[in-house]
PDB file of C-alpha atoms in Angstrom:
ATOM      1  CA  MET A1171     -94.020  10.326 -49.084  1.00 47.00           C
ATOM      2  CA  SER A1172     -94.723   7.989 -46.167  1.00 52.00           C
ATOM      3  CA  ALA A1173     -93.292   9.145 -42.845  1.00 55.00           C
ATOM      4  CA  ALA A1174     -93.154   5.512 -41.741  1.00 59.00           C
ATOM      5  CA  ARG A1175     -90.357   4.913 -44.277  1.00 72.00           C
ATOM      6  CA  ILE A1176     -88.164   7.741 -42.977  1.00 81.00           C
ATOM      7  CA  PRO A1177     -85.819   6.559 -40.182  1.00 86.00           C
ATOM      8  CA  PRO A1178     -85.240   8.819 -37.152  1.00 87.00           C
ATOM      9  CA  ILE A1179     -82.439  11.317 -37.701  1.00 88.00           C
ATOM     10  CA  GLN A1180     -80.511  10.052 -34.667  1.00 89.00           C
ATOM     11  CA  CYS A1181     -80.376   6.587 -36.250  1.00 90.00           C
ATOM     12  CA  LEU A1182     -78.970   8.010 -39.480  1.00 90.00           C
ATOM     13  CA  LEU A1183     -76.377  10.111 -37.641  1.00 90.00           C
ATOM     14  CA  THR A1184     -75.308   7.106 -35.598  1.00 91.00           C
ATOM     15  CA  PHE A1185     -75.046   4.881 -38.688  1.00 91.00           C
ATOM     16  CA  GLU A1186     -72.896   7.463 -40.501  1.00 89.00           C
ATOM     17  CA  ALA A1187     -70.592   7.951 -37.498  1.00 88.00           C
ATOM     18  CA  LEU A1188     -70.182   4.217 -36.840  1.00 90.00           C
ATOM     19  CA  ALA A1189     -69.461   3.542 -40.520  1.00 87.00           C
ATOM     20  CA  ARG A1190     -66.811   6.275 -40.451  1.00 87.00           C
ATOM     21  CA  LEU A1191     -65.212   5.529 -37.066  1.00 87.00           C
ATOM     22  CA  ARG A1192     -65.781   1.740 -36.948  1.00 86.00           C
ATOM     23  CA  SER A1193     -65.830   1.913 -33.160  1.00 89.00           C
ATOM     24  CA  VAL A1194     -68.838   1.926 -30.839  1.00 90.00           C
ATOM     25  CA  THR A1195     -66.810   3.693 -28.140  1.00 89.00           C
ATOM     26  CA  GLN A1196     -65.630   6.509 -30.414  1.00 88.00           C
ATOM     27  CA  THR A1197     -69.113   6.862 -31.905  1.00 89.00           C
ATOM     28  CA  SER A1198     -70.702   7.152 -28.460  1.00 88.00           C
ATOM     29  CA  GLU A1199     -68.170   9.815 -27.470  1.00 87.00           C
ATOM     30  CA  GLU A1200     -68.702  11.818 -30.663  1.00 85.00           C
ATOM     31  CA  LEU A1201     -72.492  11.753 -30.344  1.00 86.00           C
ATOM     32  CA  CYS A1202     -72.548  12.091 -26.529  1.00 85.00           C
ATOM     33  CA  VAL A1203     -74.597   8.930 -26.025  1.00 85.00           C
ATOM     34  CA  THR A1204     -73.947   5.612 -24.329  1.00 89.00           C
ATOM     35  CA  PRO A1205     -72.448   2.664 -26.264  1.00 89.00           C
ATOM     36  CA  SER A1206     -75.714   0.767 -25.763  1.00 90.00           C
ATOM     37  CA  ALA A1207     -77.596   3.645 -27.404  1.00 89.00           C
ATOM     38  CA  VAL A1208     -75.322   3.349 -30.454  1.00 90.00           C
ATOM     39  CA  SER A1209     -76.083  -0.364 -30.802  1.00 90.00           C
ATOM     40  CA  HIS A1210     -79.811   0.219 -30.256  1.00 92.00           C
ATOM     41  CA  ARG A1211     -80.009   2.941 -32.911  1.00 91.00           C
ATOM     42  CA  VAL A1212     -78.202   0.853 -35.541  1.00 91.00           C
ATOM     43  CA  LYS A1213     -80.429  -2.131 -34.806  1.00 91.00           C
ATOM     44  CA  GLN A1214     -83.497   0.101 -35.042  1.00 91.00           C
ATOM     45  CA  LEU A1215     -82.343   1.454 -38.400  1.00 90.00           C
ATOM     46  CA  GLU A1216     -81.741  -2.033 -39.785  1.00 90.00           C
ATOM     47  CA  GLN A1217     -85.221  -3.090 -38.662  1.00 90.00           C
ATOM     48  CA  ILE A1218     -86.842  -0.060 -40.299  1.00 88.00           C
ATOM     49  CA  ILE A1219     -85.146  -0.467 -43.686  1.00 89.00           C
ATOM     50  CA  GLY A1220     -85.112  -4.278 -43.513  1.00 88.00           C
ATOM     51  CA  THR A1221     -81.431  -4.554 -44.440  1.00 89.00           C
ATOM     52  CA  LYS A1222     -78.288  -5.674 -42.659  1.00 90.00           C
ATOM     53  CA  LEU A1223     -75.839  -2.738 -42.745  1.00 90.00           C
ATOM     54  CA  PHE A1224     -72.766  -4.133 -40.982  1.00 89.00           C
ATOM     55  CA  GLY A1225     -71.356  -7.515 -41.892  1.00 83.00           C
ATOM     56  CA  ARG A1226     -68.738  -8.334 -39.267  1.00 74.00           C
ATOM     57  CA  ALA A1227     -67.580  -7.429 -35.767  1.00 75.00           C
ATOM     58  CA  ASP A1228     -65.092  -4.909 -37.182  1.00 78.00           C
ATOM     59  CA  PHE A1229     -68.075  -2.868 -38.453  1.00 84.00           C
ATOM     60  CA  SER A1230     -67.237  -3.297 -42.108  1.00 85.00           C
ATOM     61  CA  LEU A1231     -70.251  -2.491 -44.273  1.00 87.00           C
ATOM     62  CA  THR A1232     -72.282  -4.933 -46.303  1.00 89.00           C
ATOM     63  CA  THR A1233     -72.866  -4.181 -49.984  1.00 87.00           C
ATOM     64  CA  GLU A1234     -76.256  -2.749 -49.084  1.00 88.00           C
ATOM     65  CA  GLY A1235     -74.658  -0.791 -46.247  1.00 86.00           C
ATOM     66  CA  ILE A1236     -72.152   0.842 -48.604  1.00 87.00           C
ATOM     67  CA  GLU A1237     -74.933   1.877 -50.966  1.00 87.00           C
ATOM     68  CA  TYR A1238     -77.161   3.164 -48.168  1.00 89.00           C
ATOM     69  CA  LEU A1239     -74.295   5.097 -46.561  1.00 88.00           C
ATOM     70  CA  ALA A1240     -73.903   7.141 -49.747  1.00 86.00           C
ATOM     71  CA  HIS A1241     -77.606   8.062 -49.637  1.00 86.00           C
ATOM     72  CA  VAL A1242     -77.457   8.903 -45.934  1.00 88.00           C
ATOM     73  CA  ARG A1243     -74.443  11.170 -46.342  1.00 85.00           C
ATOM     74  CA  GLU A1244     -76.062  12.908 -49.286  1.00 83.00           C
ATOM     75  CA  GLY A1245     -79.218  13.482 -47.263  1.00 84.00           C
ATOM     76  CA  LEU A1246     -77.350  14.741 -44.201  1.00 82.00           C
ATOM     77  CA  THR A1247     -75.358  17.134 -46.370  1.00 78.00           C
ATOM     78  CA  MET A1248     -78.581  18.563 -47.779  1.00 77.00           C
ATOM     79  CA  LEU A1249     -80.030  18.970 -44.280  1.00 77.00           C
ATOM     80  CA  GLN A1250     -76.979  20.977 -43.211  1.00 70.00           C
ATOM     81  CA  LYS A1251     -77.781  23.633 -45.800  1.00 65.00           C
ATOM     82  CA  PHE A1252     -79.814  26.355 -44.104  1.00 59.00           C
ATOM     83  CA  PRO A1253     -82.229  28.631 -45.966  1.00 55.00           C
ATOM     84  CA  SER A1254     -81.382  32.305 -46.294  1.00 48.00           C
ATOM     85  CA  SER A1255     -81.578  34.383 -43.160  1.00 45.00           C
ATOM     86  CA  ALA A1256     -84.602  36.218 -44.550  1.00 43.00           C
ATOM     87  CA  ASN A1257     -86.597  32.990 -44.582  1.00 43.00           C
ATOM     88  CA  ALA A1258     -85.043  31.383 -41.495  1.00 47.00           C
ATOM     89  CA  PRO A1259     -87.140  30.939 -38.337  1.00 57.00           C
ATOM     90  CA  GLY A1260     -86.134  32.390 -34.965  1.00 65.00           C
ATOM     91  CA  LYS A1261     -82.902  31.431 -33.278  1.00 78.00           C
ATOM     92  CA  ARG A1262     -82.495  28.144 -31.461  1.00 85.00           C
ATOM     93  CA  LYS A1263     -82.626  28.520 -27.690  1.00 89.00           C
ATOM     94  CA  LEU A1264     -80.182  26.617 -25.501  1.00 91.00           C
ATOM     95  CA  ARG A1265     -80.132  26.808 -21.696  1.00 92.00           C
ATOM     96  CA  LEU A1266     -76.937  25.789 -19.916  1.00 93.00           C
ATOM     97  CA  ALA A1267     -76.606  25.372 -16.146  1.00 91.00           C
ATOM     98  CA  VAL A1268     -72.979  25.996 -15.221  1.00 91.00           C
ATOM     99  CA  THR A1269     -71.040  26.351 -11.973  1.00 87.00           C
ATOM    100  CA  PRO A1270     -69.789  29.919 -11.355  1.00 88.00           C
ATOM    101  CA  THR A1271     -66.012  29.342 -11.425  1.00 90.00           C
ATOM    102  CA  PHE A1272     -66.202  26.973 -14.404  1.00 91.00           C
ATOM    103  CA  ALA A1273     -68.050  29.728 -16.238  1.00 92.00           C
ATOM    104  CA  ARG A1274     -65.523  32.395 -15.231  1.00 91.00           C
ATOM    105  CA  SER A1275     -62.310  30.414 -15.768  1.00 92.00           C
ATOM    106  CA  ILE A1276     -63.174  27.926 -18.528  1.00 93.00           C
ATOM    107  CA  LEU A1277     -66.329  28.793 -20.463  1.00 94.00           C
ATOM    108  CA  ILE A1278     -66.489  32.589 -20.782  1.00 93.00           C
ATOM    109  CA  PRO A1279     -62.947  32.994 -22.202  1.00 92.00           C
ATOM    110  CA  ARG A1280     -63.888  30.535 -24.990  1.00 92.00           C
ATOM    111  CA  LEU A1281     -67.546  31.411 -25.495  1.00 92.00           C
ATOM    112  CA  ARG A1282     -67.007  33.943 -28.285  1.00 92.00           C
ATOM    113  CA  GLN A1283     -65.678  31.093 -30.441  1.00 92.00           C
ATOM    114  CA  PHE A1284     -69.007  29.288 -30.030  1.00 91.00           C
ATOM    115  CA  THR A1285     -71.223  32.313 -30.680  1.00 89.00           C
ATOM    116  CA  GLU A1286     -69.254  33.142 -33.829  1.00 88.00           C
ATOM    117  CA  ALA A1287     -69.391  29.545 -35.077  1.00 88.00           C
ATOM    118  CA  TYR A1288     -73.114  29.148 -34.262  1.00 88.00           C
ATOM    119  CA  PRO A1289     -74.835  32.555 -34.596  1.00 88.00           C
ATOM    120  CA  GLU A1290     -78.173  30.782 -34.980  1.00 88.00           C
ATOM    121  CA  ILE A1291     -78.057  29.606 -31.326  1.00 90.00           C
ATOM    122  CA  ASP A1292     -79.028  31.869 -28.425  1.00 90.00           C
ATOM    123  CA  LEU A1293     -77.314  30.591 -25.275  1.00 91.00           C
ATOM    124  CA  THR A1294     -78.680  31.292 -21.811  1.00 91.00           C
ATOM    125  CA  LEU A1295     -76.348  30.658 -18.845  1.00 90.00           C
ATOM    126  CA  GLN A1296     -77.859  29.745 -15.485  1.00 87.00           C
ATOM    127  CA  VAL A1297     -75.900  29.425 -12.261  1.00 83.00           C
ATOM    128  CA  SER A1298     -75.755  26.023 -10.596  1.00 81.00           C
ATOM    129  CA  ILE A1299     -74.263  25.059  -7.237  1.00 71.00           C
ATOM    130  CA  PRO A1300     -71.472  22.459  -7.493  1.00 62.00           C
ATOM    131  CA  LEU A1301     -72.250  18.991  -6.062  1.00 57.00           C
ATOM    132  CA  LEU A1302     -75.753  20.079  -5.017  1.00 51.00           C
ATOM    133  CA  ASP A1303     -76.893  20.424  -8.659  1.00 49.00           C
ATOM    134  CA  VAL A1304     -79.155  23.360  -7.802  1.00 49.00           C
ATOM    135  CA  VAL A1305     -80.100  25.426 -10.859  1.00 48.00           C
ATOM    136  CA  ALA A1306     -82.249  28.524 -11.241  1.00 47.00           C
ATOM    137  CA  GLU A1307     -84.501  26.940 -13.871  1.00 54.00           C
ATOM    138  CA  ASP A1308     -84.801  23.783 -15.875  1.00 77.00           C
ATOM    139  CA  ALA A1309     -81.741  23.528 -18.138  1.00 87.00           C
ATOM    140  CA  ASP A1310     -81.120  21.695 -21.410  1.00 91.00           C
ATOM    141  CA  LEU A1311     -77.482  20.913 -20.564  1.00 93.00           C
ATOM    142  CA  MET A1312     -75.698  20.973 -17.212  1.00 91.00           C
ATOM    143  CA  ILE A1313     -72.076  21.195 -16.080  1.00 91.00           C
ATOM    144  CA  ARG A1314     -71.617  19.115 -12.949  1.00 88.00           C
ATOM    145  CA  PHE A1315     -68.562  18.623 -10.768  1.00 86.00           C
ATOM    146  CA  GLY A1316     -68.331  15.331  -8.926  1.00 83.00           C
ATOM    147  CA  THR A1317     -67.620  11.622  -9.163  1.00 81.00           C
ATOM    148  CA  GLY A1318     -69.496  11.036 -12.418  1.00 81.00           C
ATOM    149  CA  ARG A1319     -71.865   8.508 -10.877  1.00 82.00           C
ATOM    150  CA  TYR A1320     -75.074  10.120 -12.132  1.00 80.00           C
ATOM    151  CA  ALA A1321     -78.028   7.771 -12.474  1.00 79.00           C
ATOM    152  CA  ASP A1322     -80.515  10.500 -13.396  1.00 78.00           C
ATOM    153  CA  VAL A1323     -78.768  11.838 -16.523  1.00 83.00           C
ATOM    154  CA  GLU A1324     -76.501  10.821 -19.374  1.00 89.00           C
ATOM    155  CA  HIS A1325     -73.077  12.415 -19.160  1.00 89.00           C
ATOM    156  CA  VAL A1326     -69.582  12.688 -20.580  1.00 90.00           C
ATOM    157  CA  CYS A1327     -66.381  13.703 -18.777  1.00 91.00           C
ATOM    158  CA  LEU A1328     -65.070  17.065 -19.967  1.00 91.00           C
ATOM    159  CA  PHE A1329     -61.777  17.055 -18.088  1.00 90.00           C
ATOM    160  CA  LYS A1330     -60.063  16.110 -14.859  1.00 91.00           C
ATOM    161  CA  ASP A1331     -57.831  18.446 -12.886  1.00 92.00           C
ATOM    162  CA  GLU A1332     -55.047  18.569 -10.332  1.00 95.00           C
ATOM    163  CA  VAL A1333     -54.952  20.419  -7.017  1.00 95.00           C
ATOM    164  CA  THR A1334     -52.236  22.264  -5.128  1.00 96.00           C
ATOM    165  CA  PRO A1335     -52.172  24.728  -2.219  1.00 97.00           C
ATOM    166  CA  LEU A1336     -52.306  28.405  -3.241  1.00 97.00           C
ATOM    167  CA  ALA A1337     -52.023  31.598  -1.231  1.00 97.00           C
ATOM    168  CA  SER A1338     -51.436  35.300  -1.772  1.00 97.00           C
ATOM    169  CA  PRO A1339     -47.825  36.534  -2.177  1.00 97.00           C
ATOM    170  CA  THR A1340     -48.247  38.584   1.007  1.00 96.00           C
ATOM    171  CA  PHE A1341     -49.424  35.537   2.973  1.00 96.00           C
ATOM    172  CA  VAL A1342     -46.423  33.522   1.737  1.00 96.00           C
ATOM    173  CA  ARG A1343     -43.996  36.276   2.750  1.00 95.00           C
ATOM    174  CA  GLU A1344     -45.528  36.595   6.210  1.00 95.00           C
ATOM    175  CA  HIS A1345     -46.050  32.898   6.961  1.00 94.00           C
ATOM    176  CA  GLY A1346     -43.437  31.147   4.799  1.00 86.00           C
ATOM    177  CA  PRO A1347     -41.232  29.721   3.674  1.00 92.00           C
ATOM    178  CA  PHE A1348     -43.184  26.619   2.618  1.00 94.00           C
ATOM    179  CA  VAL A1349     -40.617  23.973   1.730  1.00 95.00           C
ATOM    180  CA  VAL A1350     -42.130  20.671   2.875  1.00 95.00           C
ATOM    181  CA  PRO A1351     -45.809  19.704   3.321  1.00 94.00           C
ATOM    182  CA  GLU A1352     -45.406  19.750   7.108  1.00 95.00           C
ATOM    183  CA  ASP A1353     -44.869  23.523   6.926  1.00 95.00           C
ATOM    184  CA  LEU A1354     -48.658  23.885   6.587  1.00 94.00           C
ATOM    185  CA  GLU A1355     -49.152  22.717  10.171  1.00 93.00           C
ATOM    186  CA  GLY A1356     -50.932  25.376  12.190  1.00 91.00           C
ATOM    187  CA  GLU A1357     -51.727  27.549   9.176  1.00 93.00           C
ATOM    188  CA  ASN A1358     -55.240  28.740   8.352  1.00 94.00           C
ATOM    189  CA  LEU A1359     -56.493  26.281   5.735  1.00 96.00           C
ATOM    190  CA  LEU A1360     -59.529  27.455   3.796  1.00 96.00           C
ATOM    191  CA  ARG A1361     -62.081  24.679   3.374  1.00 94.00           C
ATOM    192  CA  SER A1362     -64.511  23.493   0.709  1.00 89.00           C
ATOM    193  CA  PRO A1363     -66.676  20.353   0.374  1.00 84.00           C
ATOM    194  CA  LEU A1364     -65.750  20.488  -3.321  1.00 82.00           C
ATOM    195  CA  GLU A1365     -62.089  19.752  -2.658  1.00 87.00           C
ATOM    196  CA  PRO A1366     -61.298  18.091   0.710  1.00 91.00           C
ATOM    197  CA  TRP A1367     -57.781  18.552   2.040  1.00 95.00           C
ATOM    198  CA  ARG A1368     -57.428  14.845   2.874  1.00 93.00           C
ATOM    199  CA  THR A1369     -56.698  14.142  -0.823  1.00 91.00           C
ATOM    200  CA  TRP A1370     -53.602  16.347  -0.701  1.00 95.00           C
ATOM    201  CA  PHE A1371     -52.631  15.211   2.806  1.00 96.00           C
ATOM    202  CA  ALA A1372     -52.668  11.527   1.851  1.00 95.00           C
ATOM    203  CA  ALA A1373     -50.712  12.084  -1.377  1.00 95.00           C
ATOM    204  CA  ASN A1374     -47.986  13.859   0.630  1.00 95.00           C
ATOM    205  CA  GLY A1375     -47.722  11.228   3.353  1.00 94.00           C
ATOM    206  CA  LEU A1376     -49.552  13.217   6.016  1.00 94.00           C
ATOM    207  CA  ASP A1377     -52.029  11.453   8.323  1.00 93.00           C
ATOM    208  CA  TRP A1378     -53.697  14.735   9.296  1.00 94.00           C
ATOM    209  CA  PRO A1379     -57.492  14.756   9.675  1.00 92.00           C
ATOM    210  CA  GLU A1380     -59.725  16.955   7.536  1.00 92.00           C
ATOM    211  CA  PRO A1381     -59.695  20.513   8.986  1.00 92.00           C
ATOM    212  CA  LEU A1382     -62.798  21.269  11.039  1.00 90.00           C
ATOM    213  CA  ASP A1383     -62.151  24.954  11.671  1.00 87.00           C
ATOM    214  CA  GLY A1384     -61.687  27.933   9.393  1.00 85.00           C
ATOM    215  CA  SER A1385     -63.677  29.643   6.665  1.00 91.00           C
ATOM    216  CA  GLN A1386     -65.587  27.362   4.284  1.00 92.00           C
ATOM    217  CA  PHE A1387     -66.766  28.000   0.711  1.00 90.00           C
ATOM    218  CA  ASN A1388     -69.042  26.122  -1.695  1.00 84.00           C
ATOM    219  CA  ASP A1389     -67.600  27.967  -4.708  1.00 86.00           C
ATOM    220  CA  VAL A1390     -63.968  27.706  -5.849  1.00 89.00           C
ATOM    221  CA  GLY A1391     -63.937  31.267  -7.163  1.00 91.00           C
ATOM    222  CA  LEU A1392     -64.976  32.680  -3.786  1.00 92.00           C
ATOM    223  CA  MET A1393     -62.296  30.616  -2.093  1.00 94.00           C
ATOM    224  CA  CYS A1394     -59.684  31.925  -4.580  1.00 96.00           C
ATOM    225  CA  ASP A1395     -60.792  35.485  -3.816  1.00 96.00           C
ATOM    226  CA  ALA A1396     -60.536  34.808  -0.080  1.00 96.00           C
ATOM    227  CA  ALA A1397     -57.050  33.352  -0.439  1.00 97.00           C
ATOM    228  CA  ALA A1398     -56.020  36.302  -2.626  1.00 97.00           C
ATOM    229  CA  ALA A1399     -57.222  38.613   0.172  1.00 96.00           C
ATOM    230  CA  GLY A1400     -54.806  36.883   2.563  1.00 96.00           C
ATOM    231  CA  MET A1401     -57.334  34.853   4.548  1.00 96.00           C
ATOM    232  CA  GLY A1402     -55.311  31.632   4.336  1.00 96.00           C
ATOM    233  CA  VAL A1403     -54.209  28.756   2.132  1.00 97.00           C
ATOM    234  CA  ALA A1404     -56.661  27.248  -0.366  1.00 96.00           C
ATOM    235  CA  LEU A1405     -56.481  23.874  -2.084  1.00 96.00           C
ATOM    236  CA  ILE A1406     -57.342  24.832  -5.674  1.00 95.00           C
ATOM    237  CA  ARG A1407     -57.804  23.035  -8.980  1.00 93.00           C
ATOM    238  CA  LEU A1408     -55.187  24.459 -11.332  1.00 94.00           C
ATOM    239  CA  LYS A1409     -57.433  24.872 -14.386  1.00 92.00           C
ATOM    240  CA  LEU A1410     -60.051  26.757 -12.397  1.00 92.00           C
ATOM    241  CA  GLY A1411     -57.459  28.753 -10.481  1.00 94.00           C
ATOM    242  CA  ALA A1412     -55.565  29.784 -13.632  1.00 93.00           C
ATOM    243  CA  PRO A1413     -56.897  33.401 -13.753  1.00 94.00           C
ATOM    244  CA  TRP A1414     -55.660  34.113 -10.212  1.00 96.00           C
ATOM    245  CA  LEU A1415     -52.282  32.501 -10.899  1.00 96.00           C
ATOM    246  CA  GLU A1416     -51.890  34.411 -14.155  1.00 95.00           C
ATOM    247  CA  ASN A1417     -52.620  37.816 -12.597  1.00 95.00           C
ATOM    248  CA  GLY A1418     -50.338  37.069  -9.636  1.00 96.00           C
ATOM    249  CA  SER A1419     -52.959  37.389  -6.897  1.00 97.00           C
ATOM    250  CA  LEU A1420     -52.267  33.746  -5.939  1.00 97.00           C
ATOM    251  CA  VAL A1421     -49.011  31.784  -6.002  1.00 97.00           C
ATOM    252  CA  ARG A1422     -48.131  28.127  -5.566  1.00 96.00           C
ATOM    253  CA  LEU A1423     -46.681  26.939  -2.279  1.00 96.00           C
ATOM    254  CA  TYR A1424     -45.316  23.672  -3.689  1.00 95.00           C
ATOM    255  CA  GLU A1425     -44.372  22.323  -7.108  1.00 93.00           C
ATOM    256  CA  ARG A1426     -46.147  18.974  -6.781  1.00 92.00           C
ATOM    257  CA  ASN A1427     -49.703  18.581  -8.092  1.00 94.00           C
ATOM    258  CA  VAL A1428     -52.166  15.947  -6.835  1.00 95.00           C
ATOM    259  CA  PRO A1429     -55.010  14.548  -9.002  1.00 94.00           C
ATOM    260  CA  SER A1430     -58.441  15.650  -7.836  1.00 91.00           C
ATOM    261  CA  PRO A1431     -60.827  12.753  -7.074  1.00 87.00           C
ATOM    262  CA  HIS A1432     -63.589  14.619  -8.949  1.00 88.00           C
ATOM    263  CA  ALA A1433     -64.012  15.899 -12.497  1.00 90.00           C
ATOM    264  CA  HIS A1434     -66.236  18.151 -14.597  1.00 91.00           C
ATOM    265  CA  TYR A1435     -69.028  16.474 -16.566  1.00 91.00           C
ATOM    266  CA  LEU A1436     -71.462  17.638 -19.211  1.00 92.00           C
ATOM    267  CA  CYS A1437     -74.868  16.155 -18.357  1.00 90.00           C
ATOM    268  CA  TRP A1438     -78.226  15.943 -20.111  1.00 89.00           C
ATOM    269  CA  ARG A1439     -81.539  14.133 -19.904  1.00 87.00           C
ATOM    270  CA  THR A1440     -82.163  11.184 -22.215  1.00 86.00           C
ATOM    271  CA  GLY A1441     -83.210  12.345 -25.669  1.00 85.00           C
ATOM    272  CA  MET A1442     -81.829  15.874 -25.295  1.00 88.00           C
ATOM    273  CA  MET A1443     -78.983  15.203 -27.746  1.00 87.00           C
ATOM    274  CA  ASP A1444     -81.557  14.677 -30.483  1.00 85.00           C
ATOM    275  CA  ARG A1445     -81.819  18.467 -30.510  1.00 87.00           C
ATOM    276  CA  TRP A1446     -79.320  19.880 -32.981  1.00 86.00           C
ATOM    277  CA  GLU A1447     -78.310  22.837 -30.795  1.00 89.00           C
ATOM    278  CA  CYS A1448     -77.535  20.579 -27.825  1.00 91.00           C
ATOM    279  CA  ALA A1449     -75.400  18.224 -29.892  1.00 89.00           C
ATOM    280  CA  ALA A1450     -73.595  21.176 -31.507  1.00 90.00           C
ATOM    281  CA  PHE A1451     -72.732  22.761 -28.156  1.00 92.00           C
ATOM    282  CA  ALA A1452     -71.636  19.446 -26.622  1.00 91.00           C
ATOM    283  CA  ASP A1453     -69.324  18.729 -29.552  1.00 89.00           C
ATOM    284  CA  TRP A1454     -67.867  22.241 -29.433  1.00 91.00           C
ATOM    285  CA  LEU A1455     -67.341  22.211 -25.663  1.00 93.00           C
ATOM    286  CA  LYS A1456     -65.594  18.822 -25.617  1.00 90.00           C
ATOM    287  CA  LYS A1457     -63.157  19.943 -28.316  1.00 89.00           C
ATOM    288  CA  SER A1458     -62.661  23.377 -26.772  1.00 89.00           C
ATOM    289  CA  VAL A1459     -61.631  22.133 -23.335  1.00 88.00           C
ATOM    290  CA  ALA A1460     -59.694  19.080 -24.543  1.00 79.00           C
TER     291      ALA A1460
END
């Protein structure tokens, strides 16, 4: 068998997904690659096998494409069948750099689902610092929080969130009531570069400057703990602050939520999604947090 006649697996996976979804955008999202990568892989596959696979702009298959798709799906099905555990090699290793509060509030409560679905993958979690992208070691996949303008890595948005002021029940009793946004004037506002107060101020018609005094935190979880201890009012993303709201250590001051200007992204270096364990985790995580 000549290796030169065997197309790269990523080309075959992309061809199968595009034939099934008939959308470059949906295919890129499913495979966690850019739309241009989808087009490049299909073109590469057609060049290798010397056959046109798609006939029109709606991604309908040619006669040869229909025939080849059946072979590709048969081959991919065979590749999904693992040998018995007695003959299987060691577990796949996957290193994930994740921000502390994302891990605590979002990932850990769901992680058992992943380990049960993929027992052949050993996952190592490494702590990263939000916005600064500082990790303990080199990671295969990274969770970043920011604007999404990352030139150094490929990425996909996991979810966006909304913010609202939270404080401890004791703080609210002693400093409240909080009825209108102006009631926050003069209160101790906890600060974080991850979630500037000006976003909430502007959405509520306040022309207040960003607070310059008061305790500051570079981790949302630490800021939630500080607010729960009665240190002041924190502007918290609701999905990350859910554990504190659910156990009653923090309460909302107002009903209105304001969209955060940032979001959580899954990031990886080019070519990393060719590794089966990386693609499996990315697919699971996107569906789990959707």
